[in-house]
PDB file of C-alpha atoms in Angstrom:
ATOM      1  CA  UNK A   1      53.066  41.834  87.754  1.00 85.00           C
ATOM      2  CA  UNK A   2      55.170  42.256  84.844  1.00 94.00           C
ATOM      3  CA  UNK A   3      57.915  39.649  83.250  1.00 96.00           C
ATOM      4  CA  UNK A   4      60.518  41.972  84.777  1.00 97.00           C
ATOM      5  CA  UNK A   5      63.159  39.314  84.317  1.00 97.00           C
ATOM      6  CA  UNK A   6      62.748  38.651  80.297  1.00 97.00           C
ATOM      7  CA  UNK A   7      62.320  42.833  79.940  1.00 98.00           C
ATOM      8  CA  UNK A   8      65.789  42.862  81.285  1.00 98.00           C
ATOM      9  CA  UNK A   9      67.073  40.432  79.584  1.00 98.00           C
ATOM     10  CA  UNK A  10      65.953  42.096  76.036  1.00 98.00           C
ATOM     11  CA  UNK A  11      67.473  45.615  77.355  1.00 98.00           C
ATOM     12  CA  UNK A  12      70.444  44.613  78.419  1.00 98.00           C
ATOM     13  CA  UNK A  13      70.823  42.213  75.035  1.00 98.00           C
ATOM     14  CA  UNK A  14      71.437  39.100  77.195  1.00 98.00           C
ATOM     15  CA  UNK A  15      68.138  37.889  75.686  1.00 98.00           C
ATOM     16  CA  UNK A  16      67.733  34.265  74.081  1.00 97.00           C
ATOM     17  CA  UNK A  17      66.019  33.462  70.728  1.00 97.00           C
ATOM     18  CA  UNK A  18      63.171  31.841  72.906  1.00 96.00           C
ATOM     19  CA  UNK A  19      62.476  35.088  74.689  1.00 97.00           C
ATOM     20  CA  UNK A  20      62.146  37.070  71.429  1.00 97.00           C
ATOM     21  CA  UNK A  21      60.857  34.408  69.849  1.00 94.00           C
ATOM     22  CA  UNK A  22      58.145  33.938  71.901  1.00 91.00           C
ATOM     23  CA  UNK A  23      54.332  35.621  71.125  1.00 92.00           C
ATOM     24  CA  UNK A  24      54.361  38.841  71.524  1.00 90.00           C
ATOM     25  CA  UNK A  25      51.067  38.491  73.362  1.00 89.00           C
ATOM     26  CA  UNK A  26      51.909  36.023  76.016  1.00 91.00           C
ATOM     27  CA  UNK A  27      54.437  38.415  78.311  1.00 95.00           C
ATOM     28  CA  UNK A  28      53.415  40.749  80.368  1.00 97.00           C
ATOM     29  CA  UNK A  29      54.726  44.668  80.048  1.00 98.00           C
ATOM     30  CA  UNK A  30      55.290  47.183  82.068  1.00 98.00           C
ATOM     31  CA  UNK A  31      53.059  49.709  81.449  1.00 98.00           C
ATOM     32  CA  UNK A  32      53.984  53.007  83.714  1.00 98.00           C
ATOM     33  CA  UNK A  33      56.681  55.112  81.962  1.00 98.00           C
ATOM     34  CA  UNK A  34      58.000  52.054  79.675  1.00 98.00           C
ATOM     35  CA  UNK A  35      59.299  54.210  77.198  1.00 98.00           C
ATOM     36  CA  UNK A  36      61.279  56.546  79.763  1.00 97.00           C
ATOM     37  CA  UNK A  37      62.383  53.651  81.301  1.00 98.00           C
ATOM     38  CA  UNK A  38      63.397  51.276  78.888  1.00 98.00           C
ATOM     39  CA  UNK A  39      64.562  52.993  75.636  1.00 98.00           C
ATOM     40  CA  UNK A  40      68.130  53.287  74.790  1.00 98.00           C
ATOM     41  CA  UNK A  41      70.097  53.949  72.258  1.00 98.00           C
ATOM     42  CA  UNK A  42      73.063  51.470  73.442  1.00 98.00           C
ATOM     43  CA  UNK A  43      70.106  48.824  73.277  1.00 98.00           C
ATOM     44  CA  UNK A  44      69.718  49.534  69.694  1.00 98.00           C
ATOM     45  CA  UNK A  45      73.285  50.117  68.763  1.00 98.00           C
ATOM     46  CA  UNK A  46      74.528  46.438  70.983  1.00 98.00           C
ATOM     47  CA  UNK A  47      71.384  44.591  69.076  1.00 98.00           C
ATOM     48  CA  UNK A  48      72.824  45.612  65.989  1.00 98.00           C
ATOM     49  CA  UNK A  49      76.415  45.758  66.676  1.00 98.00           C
ATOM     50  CA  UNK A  50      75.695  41.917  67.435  1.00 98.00           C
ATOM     51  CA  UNK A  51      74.544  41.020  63.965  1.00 97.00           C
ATOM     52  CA  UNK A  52      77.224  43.240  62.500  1.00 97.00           C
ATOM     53  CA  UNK A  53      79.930  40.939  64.457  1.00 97.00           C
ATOM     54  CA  UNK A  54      77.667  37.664  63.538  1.00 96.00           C
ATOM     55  CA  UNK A  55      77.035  37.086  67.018  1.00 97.00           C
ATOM     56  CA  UNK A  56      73.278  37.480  65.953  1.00 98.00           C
ATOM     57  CA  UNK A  57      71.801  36.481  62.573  1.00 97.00           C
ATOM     58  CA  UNK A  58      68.882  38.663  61.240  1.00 96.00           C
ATOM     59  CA  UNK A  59      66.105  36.598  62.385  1.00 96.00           C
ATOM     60  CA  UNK A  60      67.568  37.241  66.156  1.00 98.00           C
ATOM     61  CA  UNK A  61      67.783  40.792  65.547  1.00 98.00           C
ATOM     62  CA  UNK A  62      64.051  41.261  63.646  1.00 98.00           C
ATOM     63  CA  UNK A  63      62.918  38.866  66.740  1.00 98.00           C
ATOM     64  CA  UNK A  64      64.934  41.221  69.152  1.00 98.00           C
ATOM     65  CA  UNK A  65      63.535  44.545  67.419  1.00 98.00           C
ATOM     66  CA  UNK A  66      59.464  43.215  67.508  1.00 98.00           C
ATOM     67  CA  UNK A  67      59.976  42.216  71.189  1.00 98.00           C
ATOM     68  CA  UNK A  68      62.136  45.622  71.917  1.00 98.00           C
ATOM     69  CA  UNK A  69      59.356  48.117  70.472  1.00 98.00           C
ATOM     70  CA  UNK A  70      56.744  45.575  72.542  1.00 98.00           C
ATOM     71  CA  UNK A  71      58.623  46.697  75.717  1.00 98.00           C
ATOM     72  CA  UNK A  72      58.778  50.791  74.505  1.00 98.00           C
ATOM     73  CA  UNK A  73      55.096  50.695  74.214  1.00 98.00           C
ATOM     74  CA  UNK A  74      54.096  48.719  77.219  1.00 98.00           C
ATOM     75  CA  UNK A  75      52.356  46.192  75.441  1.00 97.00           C
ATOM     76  CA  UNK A  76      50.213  48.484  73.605  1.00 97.00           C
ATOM     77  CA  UNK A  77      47.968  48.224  76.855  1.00 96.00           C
ATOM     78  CA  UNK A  78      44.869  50.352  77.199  1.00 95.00           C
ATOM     79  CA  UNK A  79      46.343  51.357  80.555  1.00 96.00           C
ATOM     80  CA  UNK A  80      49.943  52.353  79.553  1.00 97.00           C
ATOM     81  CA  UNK A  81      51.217  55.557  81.354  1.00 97.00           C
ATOM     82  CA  UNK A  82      53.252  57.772  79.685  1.00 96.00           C
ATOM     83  CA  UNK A  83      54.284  61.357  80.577  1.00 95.00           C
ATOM     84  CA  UNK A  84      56.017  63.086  77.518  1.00 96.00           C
ATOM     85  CA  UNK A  85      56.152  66.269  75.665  1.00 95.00           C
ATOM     86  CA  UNK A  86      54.920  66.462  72.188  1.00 96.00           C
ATOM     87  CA  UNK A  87      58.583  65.997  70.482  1.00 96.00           C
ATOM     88  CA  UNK A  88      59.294  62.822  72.812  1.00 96.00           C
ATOM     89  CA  UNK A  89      55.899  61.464  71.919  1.00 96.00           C
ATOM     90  CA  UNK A  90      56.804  62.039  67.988  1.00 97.00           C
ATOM     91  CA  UNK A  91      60.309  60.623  68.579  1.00 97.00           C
ATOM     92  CA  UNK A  92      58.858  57.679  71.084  1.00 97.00           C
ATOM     93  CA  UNK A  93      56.486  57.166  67.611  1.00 97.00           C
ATOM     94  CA  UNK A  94      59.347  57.417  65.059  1.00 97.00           C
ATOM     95  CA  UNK A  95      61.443  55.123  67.212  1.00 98.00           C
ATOM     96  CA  UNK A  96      58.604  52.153  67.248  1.00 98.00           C
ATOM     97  CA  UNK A  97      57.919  52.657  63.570  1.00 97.00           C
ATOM     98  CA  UNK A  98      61.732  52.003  62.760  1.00 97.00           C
ATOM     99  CA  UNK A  99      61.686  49.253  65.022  1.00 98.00           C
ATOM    100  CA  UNK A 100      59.417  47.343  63.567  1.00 98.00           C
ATOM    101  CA  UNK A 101      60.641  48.211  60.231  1.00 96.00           C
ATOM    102  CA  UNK A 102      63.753  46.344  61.344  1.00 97.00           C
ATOM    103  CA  UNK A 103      61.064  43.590  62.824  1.00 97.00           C
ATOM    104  CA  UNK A 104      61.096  42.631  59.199  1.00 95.00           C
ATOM    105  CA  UNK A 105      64.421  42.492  58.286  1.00 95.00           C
ATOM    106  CA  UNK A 106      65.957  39.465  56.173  1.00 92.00           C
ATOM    107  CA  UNK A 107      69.096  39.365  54.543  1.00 89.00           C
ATOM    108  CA  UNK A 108      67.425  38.126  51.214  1.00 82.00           C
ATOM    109  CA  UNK A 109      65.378  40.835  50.963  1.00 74.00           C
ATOM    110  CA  UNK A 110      66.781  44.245  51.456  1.00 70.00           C
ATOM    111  CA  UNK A 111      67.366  46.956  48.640  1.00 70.00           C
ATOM    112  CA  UNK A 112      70.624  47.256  49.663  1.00 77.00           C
ATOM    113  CA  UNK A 113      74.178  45.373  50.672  1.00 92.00           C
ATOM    114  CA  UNK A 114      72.506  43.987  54.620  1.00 93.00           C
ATOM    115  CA  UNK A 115      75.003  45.309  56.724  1.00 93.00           C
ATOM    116  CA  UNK A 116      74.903  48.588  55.121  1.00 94.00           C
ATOM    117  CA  UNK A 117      71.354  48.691  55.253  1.00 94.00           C
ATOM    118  CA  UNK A 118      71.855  47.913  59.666  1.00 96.00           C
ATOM    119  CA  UNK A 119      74.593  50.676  59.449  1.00 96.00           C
ATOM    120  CA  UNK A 120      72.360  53.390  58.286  1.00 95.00           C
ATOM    121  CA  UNK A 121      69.989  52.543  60.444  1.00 96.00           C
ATOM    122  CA  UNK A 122      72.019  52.929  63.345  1.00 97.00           C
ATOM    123  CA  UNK A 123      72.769  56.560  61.845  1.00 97.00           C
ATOM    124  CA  UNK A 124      69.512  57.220  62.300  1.00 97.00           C
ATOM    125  CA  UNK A 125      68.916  56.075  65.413  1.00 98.00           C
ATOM    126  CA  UNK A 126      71.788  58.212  66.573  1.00 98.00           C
ATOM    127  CA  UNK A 127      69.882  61.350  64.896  1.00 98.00           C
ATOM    128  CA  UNK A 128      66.747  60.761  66.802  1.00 98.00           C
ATOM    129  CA  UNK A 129      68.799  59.975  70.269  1.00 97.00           C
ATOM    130  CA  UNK A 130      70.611  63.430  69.351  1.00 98.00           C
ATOM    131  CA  UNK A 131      67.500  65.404  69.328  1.00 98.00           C
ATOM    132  CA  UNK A 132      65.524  63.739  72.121  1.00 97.00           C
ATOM    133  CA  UNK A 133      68.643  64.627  74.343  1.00 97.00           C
ATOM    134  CA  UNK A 134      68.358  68.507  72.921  1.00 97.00           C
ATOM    135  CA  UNK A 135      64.631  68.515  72.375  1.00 96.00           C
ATOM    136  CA  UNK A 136      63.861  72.032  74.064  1.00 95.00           C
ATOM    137  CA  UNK A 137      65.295  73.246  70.670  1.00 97.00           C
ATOM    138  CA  UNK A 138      63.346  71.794  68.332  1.00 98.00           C
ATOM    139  CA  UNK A 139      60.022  72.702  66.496  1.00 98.00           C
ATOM    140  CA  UNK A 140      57.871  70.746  64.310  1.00 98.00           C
ATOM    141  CA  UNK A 141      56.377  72.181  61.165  1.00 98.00           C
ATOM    142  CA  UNK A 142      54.502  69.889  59.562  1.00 97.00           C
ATOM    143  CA  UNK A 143      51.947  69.704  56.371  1.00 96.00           C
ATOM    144  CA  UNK A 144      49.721  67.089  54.301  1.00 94.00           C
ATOM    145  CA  UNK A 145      50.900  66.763  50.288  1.00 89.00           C
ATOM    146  CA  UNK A 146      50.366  64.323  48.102  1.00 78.00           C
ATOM    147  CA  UNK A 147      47.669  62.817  45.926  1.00 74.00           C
ATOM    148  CA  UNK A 148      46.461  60.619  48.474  1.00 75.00           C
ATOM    149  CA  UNK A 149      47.057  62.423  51.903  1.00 81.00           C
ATOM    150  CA  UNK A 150      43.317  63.690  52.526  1.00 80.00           C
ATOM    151  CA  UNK A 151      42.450  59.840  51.883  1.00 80.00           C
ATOM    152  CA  UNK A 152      45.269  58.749  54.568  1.00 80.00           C
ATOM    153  CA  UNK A 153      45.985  61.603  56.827  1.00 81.00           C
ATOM    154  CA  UNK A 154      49.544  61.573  55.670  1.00 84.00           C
ATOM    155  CA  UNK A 155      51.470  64.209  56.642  1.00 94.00           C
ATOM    156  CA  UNK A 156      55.593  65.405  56.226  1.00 96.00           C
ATOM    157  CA  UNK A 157      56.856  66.996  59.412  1.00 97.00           C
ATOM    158  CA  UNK A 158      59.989  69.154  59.320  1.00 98.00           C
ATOM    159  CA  UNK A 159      61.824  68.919  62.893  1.00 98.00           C
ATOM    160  CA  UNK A 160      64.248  72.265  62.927  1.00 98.00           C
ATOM    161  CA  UNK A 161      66.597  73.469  65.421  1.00 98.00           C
ATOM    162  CA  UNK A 162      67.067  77.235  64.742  1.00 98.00           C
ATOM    163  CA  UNK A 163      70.025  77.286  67.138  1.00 97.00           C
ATOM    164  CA  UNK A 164      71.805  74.977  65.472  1.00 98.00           C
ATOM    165  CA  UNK A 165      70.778  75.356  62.098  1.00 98.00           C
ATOM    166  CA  UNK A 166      69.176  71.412  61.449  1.00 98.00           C
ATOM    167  CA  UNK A 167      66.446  70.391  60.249  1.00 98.00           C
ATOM    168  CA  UNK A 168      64.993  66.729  59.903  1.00 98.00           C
ATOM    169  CA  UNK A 169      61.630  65.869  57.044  1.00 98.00           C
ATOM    170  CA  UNK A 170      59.750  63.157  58.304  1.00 97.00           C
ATOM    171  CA  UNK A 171      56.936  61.335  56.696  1.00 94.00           C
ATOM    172  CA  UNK A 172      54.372  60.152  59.347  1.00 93.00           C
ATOM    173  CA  UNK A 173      50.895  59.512  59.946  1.00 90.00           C
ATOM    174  CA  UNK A 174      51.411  59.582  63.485  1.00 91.00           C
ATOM    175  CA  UNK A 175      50.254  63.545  64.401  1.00 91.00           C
ATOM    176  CA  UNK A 176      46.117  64.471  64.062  1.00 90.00           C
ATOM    177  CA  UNK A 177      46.062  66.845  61.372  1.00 89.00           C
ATOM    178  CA  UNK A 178      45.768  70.403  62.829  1.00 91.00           C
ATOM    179  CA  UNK A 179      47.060  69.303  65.599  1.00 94.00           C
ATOM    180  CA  UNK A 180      49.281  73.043  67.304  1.00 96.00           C
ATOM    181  CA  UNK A 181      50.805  73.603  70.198  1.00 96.00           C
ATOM    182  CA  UNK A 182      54.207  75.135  71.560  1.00 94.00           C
ATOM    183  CA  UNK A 183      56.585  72.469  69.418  1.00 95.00           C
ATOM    184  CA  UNK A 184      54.021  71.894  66.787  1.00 97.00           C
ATOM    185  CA  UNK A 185      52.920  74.182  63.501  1.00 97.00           C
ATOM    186  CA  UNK A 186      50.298  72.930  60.940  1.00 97.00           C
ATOM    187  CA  UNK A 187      51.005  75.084  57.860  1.00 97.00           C
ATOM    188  CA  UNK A 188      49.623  75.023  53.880  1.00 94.00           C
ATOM    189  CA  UNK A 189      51.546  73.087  51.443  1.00 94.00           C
ATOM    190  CA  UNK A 190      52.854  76.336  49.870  1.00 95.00           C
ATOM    191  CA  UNK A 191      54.106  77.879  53.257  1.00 97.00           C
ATOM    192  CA  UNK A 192      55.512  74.096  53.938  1.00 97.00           C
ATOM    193  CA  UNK A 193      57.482  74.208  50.832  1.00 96.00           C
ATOM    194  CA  UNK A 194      58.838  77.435  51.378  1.00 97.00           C
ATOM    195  CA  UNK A 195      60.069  76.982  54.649  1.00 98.00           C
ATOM    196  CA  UNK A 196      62.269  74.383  53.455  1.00 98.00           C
ATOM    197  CA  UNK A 197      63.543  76.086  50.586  1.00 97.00           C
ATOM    198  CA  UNK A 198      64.566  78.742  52.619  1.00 98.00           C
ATOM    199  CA  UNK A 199      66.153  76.712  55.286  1.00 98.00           C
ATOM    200  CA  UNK A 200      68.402  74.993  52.261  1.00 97.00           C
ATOM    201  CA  UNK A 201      69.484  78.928  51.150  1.00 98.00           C
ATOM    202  CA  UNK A 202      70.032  79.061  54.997  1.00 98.00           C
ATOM    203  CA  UNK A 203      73.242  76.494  55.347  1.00 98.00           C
ATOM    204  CA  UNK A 204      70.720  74.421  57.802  1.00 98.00           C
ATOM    205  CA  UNK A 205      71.800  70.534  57.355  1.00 98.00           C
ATOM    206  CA  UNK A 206      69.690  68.169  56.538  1.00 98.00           C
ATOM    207  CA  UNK A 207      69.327  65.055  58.903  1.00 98.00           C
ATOM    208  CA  UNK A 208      68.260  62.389  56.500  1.00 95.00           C
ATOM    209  CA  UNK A 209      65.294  60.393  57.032  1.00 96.00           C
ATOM    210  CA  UNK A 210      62.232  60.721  54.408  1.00 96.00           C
ATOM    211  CA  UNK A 211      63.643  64.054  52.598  1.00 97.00           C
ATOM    212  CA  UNK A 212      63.912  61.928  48.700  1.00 95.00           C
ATOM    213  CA  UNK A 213      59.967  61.358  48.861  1.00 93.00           C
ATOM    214  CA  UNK A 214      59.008  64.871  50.188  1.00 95.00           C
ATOM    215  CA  UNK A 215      61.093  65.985  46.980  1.00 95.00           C
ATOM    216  CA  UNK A 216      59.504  63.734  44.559  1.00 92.00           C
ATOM    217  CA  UNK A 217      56.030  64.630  46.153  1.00 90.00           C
ATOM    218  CA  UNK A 218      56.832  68.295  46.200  1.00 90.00           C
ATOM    219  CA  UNK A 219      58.508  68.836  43.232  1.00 83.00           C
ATOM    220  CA  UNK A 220      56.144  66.856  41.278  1.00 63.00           C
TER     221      UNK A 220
END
């Protein structure tokens, strides 16, 4: 049995700073569906609206964010259950990641003013909520450039939505290179490149998320 109490507790953000506090290891997850079940983006938004409105300092909200992407993935259990499409699983991947990029967050220590820094954040939270909810029109085009990406199995993935004209460049190592199926494309570095050059002539807007590097990497 699951600590079905404490996983409540953390989604609905009436959690204490023991129960986020508390090892990671020592509470039991629910491991069938825990990402369908559990994520939200009102979680994320109310965790950081909290620290935002000093209700919560950053410690609660790293503590909150490691606990929060503990519940998403079920534990990381052998024997966790998921049923998702290729895009949610990306998404479900992307969400974790910036989850426990927050997991680290101290005031002292960020490249920017903090509460900007939890602002954008929440921006970009939105943008992966916004294309989960219209997922059936998305495609992922993705690619492996840079000096090191044979070494790492890096990779930049461009989500698009043809209908309405978006496009998203993520860098991930979360996809098996060569990986294809109906959402996903591996393509050469040259048709990669391309393709975003020609959805910029296009009028598609750009989503920001990793698009800076991919230029640096690209333009190089």
């Amino acid at each position: 049995m699951y600590d079905k109490d404490l996983i409540e507790r953390v989604c609905s953000l009436s959690c204490t700073r023991d129960d986020v506090a508390r090892s990671q290891t020592a509470v039991k997850y629910d491991t069938e569906h825990p990402f369908k079940k559990y994520y939200s983006l009102n979680t994320v938004k109310g965790a950081c609206d909290k620290y935002l409105r000093r209700e919560w300092d950053d410690r609660f909200l790293a503590n909150f964010a490691c606990r929060y992407l503990w519940v998403l993935s079920g534990g990381f259990d052998d024997g966790v259950v998921e049923e998702l499409s290729s895009i949610e699983s990306f998404l479900k991947d992307l969400i974790v990641d910036d989850l426990d990029s927050l997991s680290f967050f101290y005031e002292d220590y960020t490249d920017d003013e903090p509460r900007e820094n939890i602002k954008e954040r929440i921006k970009l939270f939105e943008s992966y909520d916004y294309i989960l909810a219209t997922q059936s029109s998305w495609r992922a085009v993705y690619v492996m450039i840079g000096p090191f990406a044979e070494e790492n199995g890096d990779q930049f993935v461009m989500l698009i939505n043809d209908n309405a004209k978006e496009y998203m460049i993520i860098y991930s190592d979360f996809i098996d290179n060569g990986y294809a199926d109906a959402h996903f494309s591996f393509v050469s570095a040259d048709e990669h490149i391309a393709l975003e050059k020609k959805l910029r002539s296009d009028g598609y807007t750009l989503l920001s998320r990793s698009e800076e590097y991919y230029y640096s990497v690209t333009e190089e």
